[in-house]
Coordinates of C-alpha atoms and ligand atoms in Angstrom, one line a residue:
M1 CA -3.2 30.5 -9.4
S2 CA -3.0 28.1 -12.2
K3 CA -0.8 24.7 -11.1
N4 CA 2.2 25.8 -12.7
G5 CA 2.4 29.0 -10.9
K6 CA 2.6 31.4 -13.7
N7 CA 0.2 34.1 -12.7
E8 CA 1.3 36.4 -10.2
I9 CA -2.1 37.2 -8.7
G10 CA -4.8 35.1 -7.2
T11 CA -7.7 33.7 -9.1
N12 CA -9.9 35.5 -7.0
T13 CA -8.5 38.7 -7.5
R14 CA -8.2 38.2 -11.0
L15 CA -12.1 37.4 -11.1
A16 CA -12.9 40.3 -9.0
H17 CA -11.1 43.1 -11.6
A18 CA -10.3 41.4 -15.3
G19 CA -11.5 42.3 -18.3
Y20 CA -12.6 46.2 -17.2
A21 CA -10.7 48.9 -16.1
P22 CA -13.4 51.5 -14.1
R23 CA -11.4 54.5 -15.0
D24 CA -12.4 53.5 -18.5
F25 CA -16.1 54.6 -18.2
F26 CA -16.0 57.5 -15.5
G27 CA -15.0 55.1 -12.6
F28 CA -18.2 53.2 -12.6
V29 CA -16.9 49.8 -11.0
N30 CA -18.9 47.7 -13.4
P31 CA -18.9 48.3 -17.8
P32 CA -21.8 49.7 -19.8
V33 CA -24.3 47.5 -21.4
V34 CA -23.5 48.4 -25.2
H35 CA -27.0 47.7 -27.3
A36 CA -25.7 47.9 -30.7
S37 CA -25.6 47.1 -34.4
T38 CA -24.9 50.5 -35.7
V39 CA -21.8 52.3 -35.4
L40 CA -21.0 55.6 -36.9
F41 CA -17.7 57.0 -38.4
P42 CA -16.7 60.8 -38.2
D43 CA -16.3 60.7 -42.0
A44 CA -15.9 59.1 -45.3
A45 CA -12.7 58.3 -45.0
T46 CA -12.7 56.5 -41.9
M47 CA -15.8 54.6 -43.0
S48 CA -14.1 53.5 -45.9
K49 CA -11.3 52.0 -44.2
R50 CA -13.3 51.2 -41.4
D51 CA -10.2 52.7 -39.5
Q52 CA -11.5 52.8 -36.2
K53 CA -12.3 50.3 -33.1
Y54 CA -15.6 49.4 -33.1
T55 CA -17.0 48.9 -36.8
Y56 CA -20.3 46.8 -36.4
G57 CA -22.4 45.4 -33.5
T58 CA -21.7 41.6 -35.0
R59 CA -17.9 42.4 -34.4
G60 CA -17.7 43.3 -30.8
T61 CA -18.7 46.2 -28.5
P62 CA -16.6 47.3 -25.2
T63 CA -19.2 44.4 -23.1
T64 CA -17.9 41.7 -25.5
D65 CA -14.1 43.1 -25.3
A66 CA -14.9 43.2 -21.1
L67 CA -15.7 39.5 -20.9
A68 CA -13.4 38.2 -23.7
S69 CA -10.7 39.8 -22.3
A70 CA -11.7 38.8 -18.4
M71 CA -11.2 35.3 -20.1
D72 CA -8.2 35.9 -21.8
E73 CA -6.6 36.6 -18.4
L74 CA -8.1 33.7 -16.7
E75 CA -7.1 31.1 -19.5
G76 CA -4.1 32.8 -20.5
S77 CA -5.5 33.1 -23.9
A78 CA -4.5 35.2 -27.2
G79 CA -7.9 36.1 -27.7
T80 CA -11.9 35.0 -27.0
I81 CA -14.9 34.8 -29.2
I82 CA -18.2 34.9 -27.4
V83 CA -21.1 33.0 -28.9
P84 CA -24.5 32.5 -28.0
S85 CA -24.8 28.9 -26.2
G86 CA -21.9 26.7 -24.9
L87 CA -23.1 24.5 -27.9
A88 CA -22.0 27.0 -30.1
A89 CA -18.3 27.1 -28.7
V90 CA -18.2 23.9 -29.2
T91 CA -19.4 23.9 -33.1
V92 CA -17.9 27.2 -34.4
P93 CA -14.0 26.0 -33.3
L94 CA -14.7 22.8 -35.2
L95 CA -16.5 24.6 -38.3
A96 CA -12.8 27.2 -38.2
F97 CA -10.7 24.5 -38.2
L98 CA -12.1 21.3 -40.1
S99 CA -12.6 21.3 -44.0
S100 CA -14.0 18.0 -46.2
G101 CA -11.8 15.6 -46.5
D102 CA -10.2 16.4 -43.0
H103 CA -10.3 13.6 -40.3
V104 CA -11.3 14.7 -36.6
L105 CA -10.5 12.5 -33.6
I106 CA -13.3 13.3 -30.8
V107 CA -13.5 11.1 -26.8
D108 CA -16.0 9.0 -26.8
S109 CA -17.1 10.4 -23.2
V110 CA -18.1 13.9 -25.4
Y111 CA -20.9 16.2 -24.5
N112 CA -23.4 14.4 -26.5
P113 CA -24.6 17.4 -28.6
T114 CA -20.9 17.8 -29.7
R115 CA -21.5 14.1 -30.8
R116 CA -24.7 14.8 -32.4
F117 CA -22.8 18.0 -34.3
A118 CA -20.1 15.6 -35.7
D119 CA -21.9 12.7 -36.8
T120 CA -24.7 14.9 -38.9
M121 CA -23.3 18.1 -39.9
L122 CA -19.5 17.3 -39.9
A123 CA -20.2 14.0 -41.4
R124 CA -22.5 15.8 -44.4
F125 CA -19.5 18.4 -45.2
G126 CA -17.1 15.5 -45.7
V127 CA -15.0 15.5 -42.4
E128 CA -14.6 12.0 -41.2
V129 CA -15.1 11.5 -37.9
Q130 CA -13.7 8.9 -35.4
Y131 CA -14.1 8.2 -31.4
Y132 CA -11.4 7.3 -29.3
D133 CA -11.7 6.1 -25.5
P134 CA -10.9 8.5 -22.9
H135 CA -8.1 6.6 -21.4
I136 CA -5.9 6.5 -24.6
G137 CA -3.7 8.8 -23.4
A138 CA -0.3 8.7 -25.5
G139 CA -1.7 6.4 -27.4
I140 CA -3.8 8.6 -29.6
S141 CA -0.4 8.7 -31.7
D142 CA -1.5 5.2 -33.2
L143 CA -4.7 6.7 -34.3
M144 CA -3.6 9.7 -36.0
K145 CA -3.9 10.2 -39.9
P146 CA -2.0 12.5 -42.5
N147 CA -5.4 14.5 -42.7
T148 CA -6.0 14.4 -38.6
R149 CA -6.4 18.0 -38.3
V150 CA -8.5 18.5 -34.9
V151 CA -8.2 16.1 -31.6
F152 CA -11.4 17.2 -29.7
T153 CA -11.0 16.4 -25.9
E154 CA -12.8 16.9 -22.8
S155 CA -12.0 16.1 -19.3
P156 CA -13.4 14.6 -17.1
G157 CA -16.1 13.0 -19.6
S158 CA -19.7 14.3 -19.8
N159 CA -21.8 12.2 -17.5
T160 CA -19.5 9.4 -16.1
F161 CA -16.3 11.7 -15.6
E162 CA -13.3 9.5 -17.2
M163 CA -9.6 11.9 -16.9
Q164 CA -8.0 12.3 -19.9
D165 CA -4.2 12.6 -20.0
I166 CA -4.3 16.2 -21.9
P167 CA -0.8 16.8 -21.7
A168 CA 0.3 13.2 -23.6
I169 CA -2.4 13.5 -25.7
A170 CA -2.0 16.9 -26.9
E171 CA 2.3 16.0 -27.5
A172 CA 0.8 13.2 -29.7
A173 CA -1.6 15.7 -31.9
H174 CA 0.8 18.1 -32.1
A175 CA 3.7 15.9 -33.5
G176 CA 0.7 14.8 -35.8
G177 CA 0.0 18.2 -37.2
A178 CA -3.3 18.4 -35.4
V179 CA -4.9 21.3 -33.6
V180 CA -6.0 20.3 -29.7
M181 CA -9.1 21.3 -28.4
M182 CA -10.9 21.1 -25.0
D183 CA -14.3 21.2 -23.6
N184 CA -13.4 23.1 -20.1
T185 CA -16.8 23.7 -18.8
W186 CA -16.0 20.9 -15.8
A187 CA -13.0 22.9 -14.3
T188 CA -13.6 26.2 -15.3
P189 CA -10.3 28.1 -15.9
V190 CA -10.4 28.8 -11.7
Y191 CA -9.6 25.0 -11.5
F192 CA -7.6 23.9 -15.1
R193 CA -6.1 26.2 -17.5
P194 CA -5.7 23.7 -20.5
L195 CA -3.5 26.1 -22.7
D196 CA -0.8 25.4 -19.5
F197 CA -1.0 22.0 -20.7
G198 CA -0.6 22.0 -24.5
V199 CA -4.3 22.7 -25.6
D200 CA -4.7 25.3 -28.3
V201 CA -8.1 26.2 -28.1
T202 CA -10.1 26.2 -24.7
I203 CA -14.4 26.0 -24.9
H204 CA -16.5 26.7 -22.3
A205 CA -20.1 26.7 -21.9
A206 CA -20.7 30.1 -20.0
T207 CA -24.1 29.1 -19.4
K208 CA -22.9 26.8 -16.4
Y209 CA -20.8 28.3 -13.5
P210 CA -19.9 31.7 -14.9
A211 CA -23.6 32.5 -15.4
G212 CA -24.2 30.6 -12.2
H213 CA -28.1 31.2 -11.9
S214 CA -29.7 29.3 -14.6
D215 CA -31.2 32.1 -16.4
V216 CA -28.5 32.5 -19.3
L217 CA -27.3 30.6 -22.0
L218 CA -23.6 31.5 -23.4
G219 CA -20.2 30.1 -24.8
T220 CA -16.6 31.3 -24.9
V221 CA -13.8 29.9 -27.0
S222 CA -10.2 31.1 -26.0
A223 CA -7.6 30.3 -28.2
N224 CA -3.6 30.5 -27.9
E225 CA -1.8 32.7 -30.3
K226 CA -1.4 30.2 -33.2
C227 CA -5.1 29.4 -33.7
W228 CA -6.8 32.9 -32.7
S229 CA -6.6 34.5 -35.8
Q230 CA -8.7 31.7 -37.7
L231 CA -10.8 31.1 -35.0
H232 CA -11.9 34.8 -34.9
E233 CA -12.3 35.1 -38.9
T234 CA -14.6 32.3 -38.4
F235 CA -16.5 34.0 -35.8
L236 CA -16.8 37.0 -37.9
T237 CA -18.2 35.2 -40.9
L238 CA -20.3 33.1 -39.2
G239 CA -21.9 35.9 -37.7
T240 CA -22.4 34.2 -34.3
C241 CA -22.2 37.3 -31.9
A242 CA -24.2 37.0 -28.9
A243 CA -26.8 39.3 -26.8
P244 CA -25.2 41.9 -24.9
D245 CA -27.4 41.9 -21.8
D246 CA -26.4 37.9 -21.7
V247 CA -22.6 38.8 -22.0
Y248 CA -23.1 41.3 -19.1
Q249 CA -24.7 38.6 -16.7
V250 CA -21.8 36.2 -17.4
L251 CA -19.3 39.4 -16.6
R252 CA -21.2 39.5 -13.6
G253 CA -21.3 36.0 -12.9
L254 CA -17.3 35.7 -13.3
R255 CA -17.0 38.1 -10.4
T256 CA -18.5 35.6 -7.9
M257 CA -17.9 32.4 -9.2
G258 CA -14.4 31.8 -7.1
V259 CA -16.3 31.5 -3.9
R260 CA -19.4 29.9 -5.5
L261 CA -16.9 26.9 -6.8
E262 CA -15.5 26.5 -3.5
R263 CA -18.6 25.5 -1.9
H264 CA -20.2 23.9 -4.8
Q265 CA -16.7 22.0 -4.7
E266 CA -17.0 21.1 -0.9
S267 CA -20.4 20.2 -0.7
A268 CA -20.2 17.8 -3.7
L269 CA -17.3 16.1 -2.2
E270 CA -18.8 15.7 1.0
I271 CA -22.0 14.6 -0.9
A272 CA -19.8 11.9 -3.2
R273 CA -17.9 10.9 -0.2
W274 CA -21.2 10.1 1.9
L275 CA -22.8 8.1 -1.2
E276 CA -20.1 5.5 -1.5
A277 CA -20.5 4.8 2.1
Q278 CA -23.9 4.0 1.1
D279 CA -25.3 0.4 0.5
S280 CA -27.8 1.0 -2.1
V281 CA -24.8 2.5 -4.2
A282 CA -22.6 0.5 -6.8
Q283 CA -19.9 3.4 -7.3
V284 CA -19.2 6.9 -7.4
L285 CA -17.9 8.8 -10.6
H286 CA -16.2 11.9 -9.0
P287 CA -12.4 12.3 -10.1
G288 CA -11.9 14.0 -6.6
L289 CA -12.2 10.6 -4.8
E290 CA -9.3 8.1 -4.1
S291 CA -11.1 5.1 -6.1
H292 CA -11.9 7.2 -8.9
P293 CA -9.6 5.6 -11.7
G294 CA -8.5 9.1 -13.2
H295 CA -7.8 10.6 -9.6
A296 CA -4.2 10.6 -10.0
I297 CA -4.4 12.5 -13.4
W298 CA -6.9 14.8 -11.9
K299 CA -4.6 15.4 -8.8
R300 CA -1.7 16.2 -11.1
D301 CA -3.6 18.5 -13.5
F302 CA -6.1 20.2 -11.7
S303 CA -6.1 22.3 -9.3
G304 CA -9.9 21.8 -7.9
A305 CA -13.4 20.1 -8.6
S306 CA -16.3 21.7 -9.3
G307 CA -19.9 20.5 -8.2
I308 CA -21.0 17.9 -10.7
F309 CA -20.6 14.4 -10.3
S310 CA -22.4 10.9 -11.0
F311 CA -23.0 7.4 -9.0
V312 CA -24.4 4.3 -9.8
L313 CA -27.0 2.4 -8.0
K314 CA -26.4 -1.0 -7.2
G315 CA -28.4 -3.1 -9.5
G316 CA -32.2 -2.2 -11.3
G317 CA -32.9 -0.4 -14.4
E318 CA -35.2 2.6 -15.6
R319 CA -37.9 1.8 -12.7
E320 CA -34.8 2.4 -9.8
A321 CA -33.8 5.6 -11.5
H322 CA -37.0 7.5 -11.7
A323 CA -38.1 5.6 -8.4
F324 CA -35.1 7.9 -7.0
L325 CA -35.5 10.7 -9.3
D326 CA -39.1 11.3 -8.3
G327 CA -38.5 10.3 -4.4
L328 CA -36.2 13.7 -4.1
E329 CA -38.0 17.2 -3.1
I330 CA -35.0 19.5 -3.4
F331 CA -32.9 18.4 -6.4
G332 CA -34.9 19.5 -9.2
L333 CA -35.1 17.4 -12.6
G334 CA -33.6 19.2 -15.2
Y335 CA -30.6 19.8 -17.9
S336 CA -27.6 22.0 -17.4
W337 CA -25.9 22.5 -14.0
G338 CA -23.7 25.0 -12.4
G339 CA -26.6 27.0 -11.5
Y340 CA -26.9 27.6 -7.3
E341 CA -30.0 24.9 -7.2
S342 CA -29.0 21.4 -7.2
L343 CA -30.5 19.0 -9.7
A344 CA -30.2 15.2 -11.2
V345 CA -30.7 13.5 -14.2
N346 CA -31.0 9.6 -15.4
V347 CA -27.9 9.4 -17.3
F348 CA -28.4 8.1 -21.0
L349 CA -24.9 6.5 -22.6
G350 CA -26.6 4.9 -25.6
D351 CA -25.0 6.7 -28.2
R352 CA -21.4 5.9 -27.0
T353 CA -18.9 3.3 -29.0
I354 CA -16.2 2.7 -26.5
A355 CA -16.4 4.6 -23.4
K356 CA -19.6 2.5 -22.3
G357 CA -18.7 1.6 -19.0
D358 CA -19.7 -1.5 -17.1
Y359 CA -22.1 -0.2 -14.6
A360 CA -23.8 -2.2 -12.2
G361 CA -26.7 -0.3 -12.7
P362 CA -28.4 2.9 -13.7
V363 CA -26.1 5.9 -13.7
I364 CA -27.6 9.2 -12.0
R365 CA -25.8 12.5 -12.4
L366 CA -25.9 14.9 -9.6
Q367 CA -25.0 18.6 -9.8
I368 CA -24.7 20.0 -6.1
G369 CA -25.9 23.5 -5.7
L370 CA -25.4 26.0 -2.9
E371 CA -28.4 24.6 -0.7
D372 CA -26.9 23.6 2.9
V373 CA -25.3 19.9 2.3
E374 CA -27.1 18.2 5.1
D375 CA -30.6 19.0 3.3
L376 CA -29.2 17.5 0.2
K377 CA -27.9 14.4 1.8
A378 CA -31.2 14.1 3.5
D379 CA -33.2 14.6 -0.1
I380 CA -30.7 12.3 -1.8
A381 CA -31.5 9.3 1.2
R382 CA -34.9 9.7 0.4
G383 CA -34.5 9.1 -3.1
L384 CA -32.1 6.0 -1.8
I385 CA -35.2 4.6 -0.2
A386 CA -37.6 5.3 -2.7
T387 CA -35.5 2.6 -5.5
A388 CA -35.6 0.2 -2.6
R389 CA -39.4 0.1 -2.5
Ligands
LIG1 C1 -23.8 22.4 -21.0 C2 -22.8 22.0 -21.9 C3 -22.2 22.7 -23.1 C4 -23.3 23.3 -24.1 O1 -24.0 24.5 -23.2 P1 -25.3 25.0 -23.5 O2 -24.7 26.3 -23.3 O3 -26.1 24.5 -22.9 O4 -25.5 24.8 -24.9 C5 -21.1 22.1 -24.0 N1 -19.9 21.4 -23.2 C6 -20.3 21.1 -21.7 C7 -19.5 20.0 -21.5 C8 -21.7 21.2 -21.0 O5 -22.0 20.5 -20.1

């Protein structure tokens, strides 16, 4: 259920059935995977008017429709586009709503490749890019300019997990006439529904929990009624359609995402609490912990937490961070997250200008997978012993 109780059926029921009615395809429980460029028309008149539901592979198929409408049910959106990666799910909406001479406000704790896109391509196209403090809340109204077209949010922030006051930011941004976007990859629509809190466009790296197995790249962007047609037009213009097998894999992943997330959440919180009690750990950056500065906002707006968070070693530098990572046997060293397996990364914050934090030591990000939690704790303990050597 969304926090405001707007849904009449539960989230897991929705995840199991959303987007596809088996009777529409001979009763088969899952939709067909349609591989298509060409779609045939019955006659010249229909062809000249393109007067049928499907007209060309780039513009949608029954397979992409199944996932898009599942996402619409989950996000409460008017429409969803499906793109080939989570990064494309960030860049396509920014291209849809920004023009030369516009100003965009982006949270400083944003996913780093979003920053790279803004600092290179958006800047080259004449968009003025400005970063803001993730804790700014309603204070963002002081940064709004007459040409501010987009306010880009991500909560919690990438790698350091700062919580943003989304309703306050959305209200101030709308008062200034801007479109509010949110990268909602961390919570998924199971634990946060941005459109219910004033966001206009919600973004997912479906690569993460929706896919769930570290073997697919995909992105989704869902918009409210106000923003849907402009988003959809841009998607068609750019031709950033996704491959049908990948779309199918993500729809398949959605069916089990609720139970997977419950386990990710439970194990991650248990490990986060356990880490807080370890002598060699200075701080644990998980918004579900009472000690987290954004805990009150998380509790107010979110209905759960996923399985990725960070912790700060007590002192040390790269040598200690590398010793920790090299001491791990079960956790893999790799980027991305949301799969069934645990991962660890040494966080790099060098590009930030505001949300640099004042951390006592290296920041290590952990993606907690579906392994037995006692085994994961023992593995982290091995890593912590290695840092002390
Ligand atoms: C991973 C990630 C992305 C990009 O997803 P890819 O499919 O890897 O391109 C975007 N936003 C956030 C917050 C992410 O964690």
